[in-house]
Amino acid sequence: MTIPSALIERLATAKSVSVLTGAGVSAESGVPTFRDSQTGFWSKFRPEDLATARGFKRDPKMVWEWYDWRRKMVLDAEPNAGHRALAEMESIFPEFHLITQNIDSLHQRAGSKKVIELHGNISKTKCFEENTPIERWAETGDVPPKCPRCGGMLRPDVVWFEEPMPMNEFRQAVGATECDVFLVVGTSSLVYPAAELPLEAARNGAMVVEINTTMTELTEQVQFHVDGASGVVLPALIQAVRSAREQILK
Ligand code: OAD
């Protein structure tokens, strides 16, 4: 792993930094990514069966149970050094935005206070019929459980394929592309409109940097690609930026 000195210098004086994360940042916490051909979620399941409203209508029990299994897995996982480094960045830069496609709350559990969740959160539930958040329901043995308001089915409050992103979060994410440095960490950059955000940041004049263990669809379009695991690269990056700042202040 080599961190470009131009990136460290830019971050040392940056006023505004934004970060977009994907499943890769939680990989070192033991949560499988989606597209890894060996361990990824989609290697065992078909996305259209499990992460679409169509799939849910076809087999609501299977979909609810799959999310129940994933919910337990993320609850058992612990945030890693990459999540902690991103939480630390909140206090380093005058303006900082953390945008995530992850639904696992590991950023929040690592201490990030403000997280823009583009794809919802697996610990939240909503009514499939009315689309309203539901916090409590009677445990009647129904799978999925029934909405206490309308009797319809409950579903996880996550964004499925073919569904729009939450408007407010997407607006905030687009606003966050107005920044000095935009880091894209642990995402394959295949799912739109999230994948559009780094391109928008570049159009706005930001230095766009990818941190990933592999090359992606985005790699050709970024200023720097830092090859490495986020749990290693991000703490090293923070350390380098802190030392560069101390040098500037001397
Ligand atoms: P993917 O599984 O598509 O991509 C994970 C990325 O993380 C890959 O590019 C890996 O190379 C990289 N990676 C793996 N381990 C890493 C590590 N330790 N450090 C850094 N990078 C690492 O996951 P996402 O891009 O998050 O949507 O997927 C985006 C969306 O597609 C998800 O939110 C989900 C999925 O289908 C829905 O479910 C709607």
CSV table of C-alpha atoms and ligand atoms in Angstrom, one decimal:
chain,number,residue,atom,x,y,z
A,1,MET,CA,0.0,0.0,0.0
A,2,THR,CA,1.3,3.4,-1.0
A,3,ILE,CA,-0.5,6.6,0.1
A,4,PRO,CA,0.2,9.3,-2.5
A,5,SER,CA,1.9,12.3,-0.9
A,6,ALA,CA,-0.4,14.7,-3.0
A,7,LEU,CA,-3.4,13.1,-1.2
A,8,ILE,CA,-1.8,13.6,2.3
A,9,GLU,CA,-0.9,17.2,1.4
A,10,ARG,CA,-4.4,17.9,0.1
A,11,LEU,CA,-6.1,16.4,3.2
A,12,ALA,CA,-3.7,18.3,5.6
A,13,THR,CA,-5.3,21.6,4.5
A,14,ALA,CA,-8.7,20.4,3.4
A,15,LYS,CA,-11.7,22.1,4.8
A,16,SER,CA,-14.3,19.8,3.5
A,17,VAL,CA,-14.0,16.0,3.1
A,18,SER,CA,-16.7,13.5,2.1
A,19,VAL,CA,-16.5,9.7,2.1
A,20,LEU,CA,-18.7,7.1,0.3
A,21,THR,CA,-18.5,3.6,1.8
A,22,GLY,CA,-19.6,0.2,0.6
A,23,ALA,CA,-19.6,-3.3,1.9
A,24,GLY,CA,-15.8,-3.5,1.7
A,25,VAL,CA,-15.4,-1.4,4.8
A,26,SER,CA,-17.3,-4.1,6.8
A,27,ALA,CA,-15.4,-7.0,5.2
A,28,GLU,CA,-12.8,-7.0,7.9
A,29,SER,CA,-15.6,-7.2,10.5
A,30,GLY,CA,-16.6,-10.5,9.0
A,31,VAL,CA,-19.6,-9.3,7.1
A,32,PRO,CA,-19.5,-10.7,3.5
A,33,THR,CA,-19.5,-8.2,0.7
A,34,PHE,CA,-22.1,-8.7,-2.1
A,35,ARG,CA,-20.0,-9.4,-5.2
A,36,ASP,CA,-17.1,-11.5,-4.0
A,37,SER,CA,-17.4,-14.7,-6.1
A,38,GLN,CA,-16.5,-17.0,-3.2
A,39,THR,CA,-18.0,-15.4,-0.1
A,40,GLY,CA,-20.2,-12.6,-1.3
A,41,PHE,CA,-23.9,-12.6,-0.5
A,42,TRP,CA,-25.0,-12.8,-4.1
A,43,SER,CA,-22.8,-16.0,-4.7
A,44,LYS,CA,-25.3,-17.9,-2.6
A,45,PHE,CA,-28.5,-16.1,-3.4
A,46,ARG,CA,-30.0,-14.3,-6.3
A,47,PRO,CA,-30.5,-10.5,-5.7
A,48,GLU,CA,-33.8,-10.5,-7.6
A,49,ASP,CA,-35.2,-13.2,-5.2
A,50,LEU,CA,-34.1,-11.5,-2.0
A,51,ALA,CA,-33.7,-7.8,-2.5
A,52,THR,CA,-36.7,-6.8,-4.6
A,53,ALA,CA,-40.3,-6.2,-3.8
A,54,ARG,CA,-41.1,-8.8,-6.4
A,55,GLY,CA,-39.1,-11.4,-4.6
A,56,PHE,CA,-40.7,-10.4,-1.3
A,57,LYS,CA,-44.2,-10.8,-2.7
A,58,ARG,CA,-43.3,-14.2,-4.1
A,59,ASP,CA,-41.8,-15.6,-0.9
A,60,PRO,CA,-42.1,-13.1,2.0
A,61,LYS,CA,-41.1,-15.8,4.6
A,62,MET,CA,-37.8,-16.5,2.8
A,63,VAL,CA,-36.9,-12.9,2.4
A,64,TRP,CA,-37.8,-12.0,6.0
A,65,GLU,CA,-35.7,-14.9,7.3
A,66,TRP,CA,-32.7,-14.0,5.1
A,67,TYR,CA,-32.8,-10.4,6.5
A,68,ASP,CA,-33.3,-11.8,10.0
A,69,TRP,CA,-30.1,-14.0,9.5
A,70,ARG,CA,-28.2,-11.0,8.2
A,71,ARG,CA,-29.5,-8.8,11.1
A,72,LYS,CA,-28.1,-11.3,13.6
A,73,MET,CA,-24.8,-11.5,11.7
A,74,VAL,CA,-24.2,-7.7,11.8
A,75,LEU,CA,-25.2,-7.5,15.4
A,76,ASP,CA,-22.6,-10.1,16.2
A,77,ALA,CA,-20.0,-8.2,14.2
A,78,GLU,CA,-17.7,-5.5,15.6
A,79,PRO,CA,-16.6,-2.3,13.9
A,80,ASN,CA,-13.1,-2.5,12.6
A,81,ALA,CA,-10.1,-0.1,12.4
A,82,GLY,CA,-11.5,1.4,9.1
A,83,HIS,CA,-14.8,2.3,10.7
A,84,ARG,CA,-13.0,3.8,13.7
A,85,ALA,CA,-10.7,5.9,11.5
A,86,LEU,CA,-13.8,7.3,9.6
A,87,ALA,CA,-15.4,8.2,13.0
A,88,GLU,CA,-12.2,10.0,13.9
A,89,MET,CA,-12.3,12.0,10.7
A,90,GLU,CA,-15.5,13.7,11.9
A,91,SER,CA,-13.4,15.7,14.4
A,92,ILE,CA,-10.4,16.2,12.1
A,93,PHE,CA,-12.0,18.1,9.2
A,94,PRO,CA,-14.1,21.3,9.7
A,95,GLU,CA,-16.7,19.9,7.3
A,96,PHE,CA,-17.1,16.1,7.0
A,97,HIS,CA,-19.8,13.9,5.5
A,98,LEU,CA,-20.0,10.2,5.7
A,99,ILE,CA,-22.3,8.6,3.1
A,100,THR,CA,-22.8,4.8,3.2
A,101,GLN,CA,-24.5,2.1,1.1
A,102,ASN,CA,-24.2,-0.2,4.1
A,103,ILE,CA,-27.2,-1.1,6.3
A,104,ASP,CA,-25.2,-2.6,9.2
A,105,SER,CA,-24.9,0.4,11.7
A,106,LEU,CA,-21.1,-0.4,12.1
A,107,HIS,CA,-20.2,3.2,11.3
A,108,GLN,CA,-22.5,4.4,14.1
A,109,ARG,CA,-21.2,1.7,16.5
A,110,ALA,CA,-17.7,2.9,15.8
A,111,GLY,CA,-18.6,6.4,16.9
A,112,SER,CA,-19.7,8.2,13.7
A,113,LYS,CA,-22.4,10.6,14.8
A,114,LYS,CA,-23.8,11.6,11.5
A,115,VAL,CA,-24.1,9.0,8.8
A,116,ILE,CA,-26.1,9.4,5.5
A,117,GLU,CA,-27.6,6.0,4.9
A,118,LEU,CA,-28.5,5.7,1.2
A,119,HIS,CA,-29.8,2.1,1.4
A,120,GLY,CA,-31.7,2.2,4.8
A,121,ASN,CA,-30.8,0.2,7.9
A,122,ILE,CA,-31.4,-3.5,8.6
A,123,SER,CA,-32.2,-2.8,12.2
A,124,LYS,CA,-35.3,-0.8,11.1
A,125,THR,CA,-38.6,-2.2,9.9
A,126,LYS,CA,-41.5,-0.7,7.9
A,127,CYS,CA,-44.9,-1.7,6.6
A,128,PHE,CA,-44.7,-3.2,3.1
A,129,GLU,CA,-48.2,-1.9,2.3
A,130,GLU,CA,-48.1,1.6,3.8
A,131,ASN,CA,-44.3,2.2,3.6
A,132,THR,CA,-44.4,3.7,7.2
A,133,PRO,CA,-41.7,2.9,9.8
A,134,ILE,CA,-42.9,0.5,12.5
A,135,GLU,CA,-41.1,0.1,15.8
A,136,ARG,CA,-43.2,-2.4,17.7
A,137,TRP,CA,-45.4,-5.3,16.7
A,138,ALA,CA,-47.0,-8.3,18.4
A,139,GLU,CA,-45.1,-11.5,18.2
A,140,THR,CA,-47.8,-13.8,16.9
A,141,GLY,CA,-45.5,-16.3,15.2
A,142,ASP,CA,-46.4,-14.9,11.7
A,143,VAL,CA,-43.3,-14.7,9.4
A,144,PRO,CA,-43.1,-11.9,8.4
A,145,PRO,CA,-44.9,-10.3,11.3
A,146,LYS,CA,-48.0,-8.2,10.7
A,147,CYS,CA,-48.2,-4.5,10.7
A,148,PRO,CA,-50.0,-3.3,13.9
A,149,ARG,CA,-51.8,-0.5,12.0
A,150,CYS,CA,-53.1,-2.2,8.8
A,151,GLY,CA,-52.4,-5.9,9.2
A,152,GLY,CA,-50.1,-5.9,6.2
A,153,MET,CA,-46.7,-7.6,6.0
A,154,LEU,CA,-43.7,-6.0,7.7
A,155,ARG,CA,-40.4,-5.8,5.8
A,156,PRO,CA,-36.9,-4.5,6.5
A,157,ASP,CA,-36.5,-0.8,6.1
A,158,VAL,CA,-33.8,-1.1,3.4
A,159,VAL,CA,-33.7,0.0,-0.2
A,160,TRP,CA,-34.2,-2.9,-2.6
A,161,PHE,CA,-33.3,-3.0,-6.3
A,162,GLU,CA,-35.8,-1.1,-8.4
A,163,GLU,CA,-36.7,1.1,-5.5
A,164,PRO,CA,-35.8,4.8,-5.1
A,165,MET,CA,-33.4,6.0,-2.5
A,166,PRO,CA,-34.7,8.0,0.4
A,167,MET,CA,-35.1,11.5,-1.1
A,168,ASN,CA,-33.7,13.4,1.9
A,169,GLU,CA,-30.6,11.2,2.2
A,170,PHE,CA,-29.9,11.4,-1.5
A,171,ARG,CA,-30.2,15.2,-1.4
A,172,GLN,CA,-27.7,15.3,1.4
A,173,ALA,CA,-25.3,13.0,-0.4
A,174,VAL,CA,-25.4,15.1,-3.5
A,175,GLY,CA,-24.7,18.2,-1.4
A,176,ALA,CA,-21.7,16.4,0.1
A,177,THR,CA,-20.2,16.1,-3.4
A,178,GLU,CA,-19.3,19.8,-3.0
A,179,CYS,CA,-16.0,19.2,-1.2
A,180,ASP,CA,-12.2,19.4,-1.4
A,181,VAL,CA,-11.6,15.6,-1.2
A,182,PHE,CA,-14.0,12.7,-1.9
A,183,LEU,CA,-12.9,9.3,-0.8
A,184,VAL,CA,-14.7,6.2,-2.2
A,185,VAL,CA,-14.0,3.2,0.1
A,186,GLY,CA,-14.8,-0.4,-0.3
A,187,THR,CA,-17.5,-0.2,-3.0
A,188,SER,CA,-17.6,-1.8,-6.4
A,189,SER,CA,-19.2,1.4,-7.7
A,190,LEU,CA,-21.7,-0.7,-9.7
A,191,VAL,CA,-25.0,0.3,-8.1
A,192,TYR,CA,-26.5,3.6,-9.2
A,193,PRO,CA,-27.2,6.3,-8.3
A,194,ALA,CA,-24.7,5.9,-5.5
A,195,ALA,CA,-22.0,5.3,-8.1
A,196,GLU,CA,-22.7,8.6,-9.6
A,197,LEU,CA,-21.6,10.6,-6.5
A,198,PRO,CA,-17.8,10.4,-7.0
A,199,LEU,CA,-18.3,11.5,-10.6
A,200,GLU,CA,-20.4,14.4,-9.4
A,201,ALA,CA,-17.7,15.3,-6.9
A,202,ALA,CA,-15.1,15.3,-9.6
A,203,ARG,CA,-17.2,17.6,-11.7
A,204,ASN,CA,-17.4,19.9,-8.7
A,205,GLY,CA,-13.6,20.0,-8.6
A,206,ALA,CA,-12.9,17.6,-5.7
A,207,MET,CA,-9.9,15.3,-5.6
A,208,VAL,CA,-11.5,11.9,-5.9
A,209,VAL,CA,-9.7,8.9,-4.4
A,210,GLU,CA,-10.6,5.3,-4.3
A,211,ILE,CA,-9.5,2.9,-1.5
A,212,ASN,CA,-10.2,-0.7,-2.5
A,213,THR,CA,-8.5,-4.1,-2.5
A,214,THR,CA,-9.3,-4.4,-6.2
A,215,MET,CA,-9.7,-2.2,-9.3
A,216,THR,CA,-13.4,-1.2,-10.0
A,217,GLU,CA,-15.5,0.5,-12.7
A,218,LEU,CA,-14.5,3.8,-11.1
A,219,THR,CA,-10.7,3.3,-11.0
A,220,GLU,CA,-10.0,4.8,-14.4
A,221,GLN,CA,-11.9,8.0,-13.4
A,222,VAL,CA,-10.3,8.8,-10.0
A,223,GLN,CA,-7.2,10.9,-9.3
A,224,PHE,CA,-5.7,8.2,-7.1
A,225,HIS,CA,-6.5,4.5,-6.4
A,226,VAL,CA,-5.0,3.3,-3.1
A,227,ASP,CA,-4.8,-0.4,-3.2
A,228,GLY,CA,-5.4,-2.0,0.2
A,229,ALA,CA,-7.8,-2.9,2.9
A,230,SER,CA,-9.7,0.0,4.5
A,231,GLY,CA,-8.9,-1.2,8.0
A,232,VAL,CA,-5.2,-0.7,7.1
A,233,VAL,CA,-5.3,2.2,4.7
A,234,LEU,CA,-7.6,4.6,6.6
A,235,PRO,CA,-5.7,4.5,10.0
A,236,ALA,CA,-2.4,5.0,8.1
A,237,LEU,CA,-4.0,7.9,6.2
A,238,ILE,CA,-5.2,9.6,9.4
A,239,GLN,CA,-1.8,9.2,11.0
A,240,ALA,CA,0.0,10.7,7.9
A,241,VAL,CA,-2.5,13.6,7.8
A,242,ARG,CA,-2.0,14.4,11.5
A,243,SER,CA,1.8,14.5,11.1
A,244,ALA,CA,1.5,16.7,8.0
A,245,ARG,CA,-0.7,19.1,9.9
A,246,GLU,CA,1.8,19.3,12.7
A,247,GLN,CA,4.5,20.1,10.2
A,248,ILE,CA,2.4,22.9,8.7
A,249,LEU,CA,1.7,24.3,12.2
A,250,LYS,CA,5.4,24.3,13.2
B,1,OAD,P1,-19.8,-5.0,-3.4
B,1,OAD,O1,-19.8,-6.3,-2.8
B,1,OAD,O2,-20.4,-4.8,-4.8
B,1,OAD,O3,-18.3,-4.4,-3.4
B,1,OAD,C1,-17.4,-4.5,-2.3
B,1,OAD,C2,-16.2,-3.8,-2.7
B,1,OAD,O4,-15.3,-3.8,-1.6
B,1,OAD,C3,-15.4,-4.5,-3.8
B,1,OAD,O5,-15.0,-3.6,-4.8
B,1,OAD,C4,-14.2,-5.1,-3.1
B,1,OAD,O6,-13.0,-5.2,-3.9
B,1,OAD,C5,-14.0,-4.1,-2.0
B,1,OAD,N1,-13.4,-4.7,-0.7
B,1,OAD,C6,-13.5,-5.9,-0.2
B,1,OAD,N2,-12.8,-6.0,1.0
B,1,OAD,C7,-12.3,-4.7,1.2
B,1,OAD,C8,-11.5,-4.2,2.2
B,1,OAD,N3,-11.1,-4.9,3.3
B,1,OAD,N4,-11.1,-2.9,2.1
B,1,OAD,C9,-11.5,-2.2,1.0
B,1,OAD,N5,-12.2,-2.6,0.0
B,1,OAD,C10,-12.6,-3.9,0.1
B,1,OAD,O7,-20.5,-4.0,-2.3
B,1,OAD,P2,-21.1,-2.5,-2.5
B,1,OAD,O8,-20.3,-1.7,-3.5
B,1,OAD,O9,-21.3,-1.9,-1.2
B,1,OAD,O10,-27.5,-2.9,-2.5
B,1,OAD,O11,-22.5,-2.8,-3.2
B,1,OAD,C11,-23.4,-1.8,-3.4
B,1,OAD,C12,-24.8,-2.2,-3.2
B,1,OAD,O12,-25.0,-3.4,-4.0
B,1,OAD,C13,-25.2,-2.7,-1.8
B,1,OAD,O13,-25.6,-1.6,-1.0
B,1,OAD,C14,-26.3,-3.6,-2.1
B,1,OAD,C15,-25.6,-4.4,-3.2
B,1,OAD,O14,-26.3,-5.2,-4.0
B,1,OAD,C16,-28.7,-3.5,-2.2
B,1,OAD,O15,-28.8,-4.5,-1.6
B,1,OAD,C17,-29.8,-2.7,-2.8
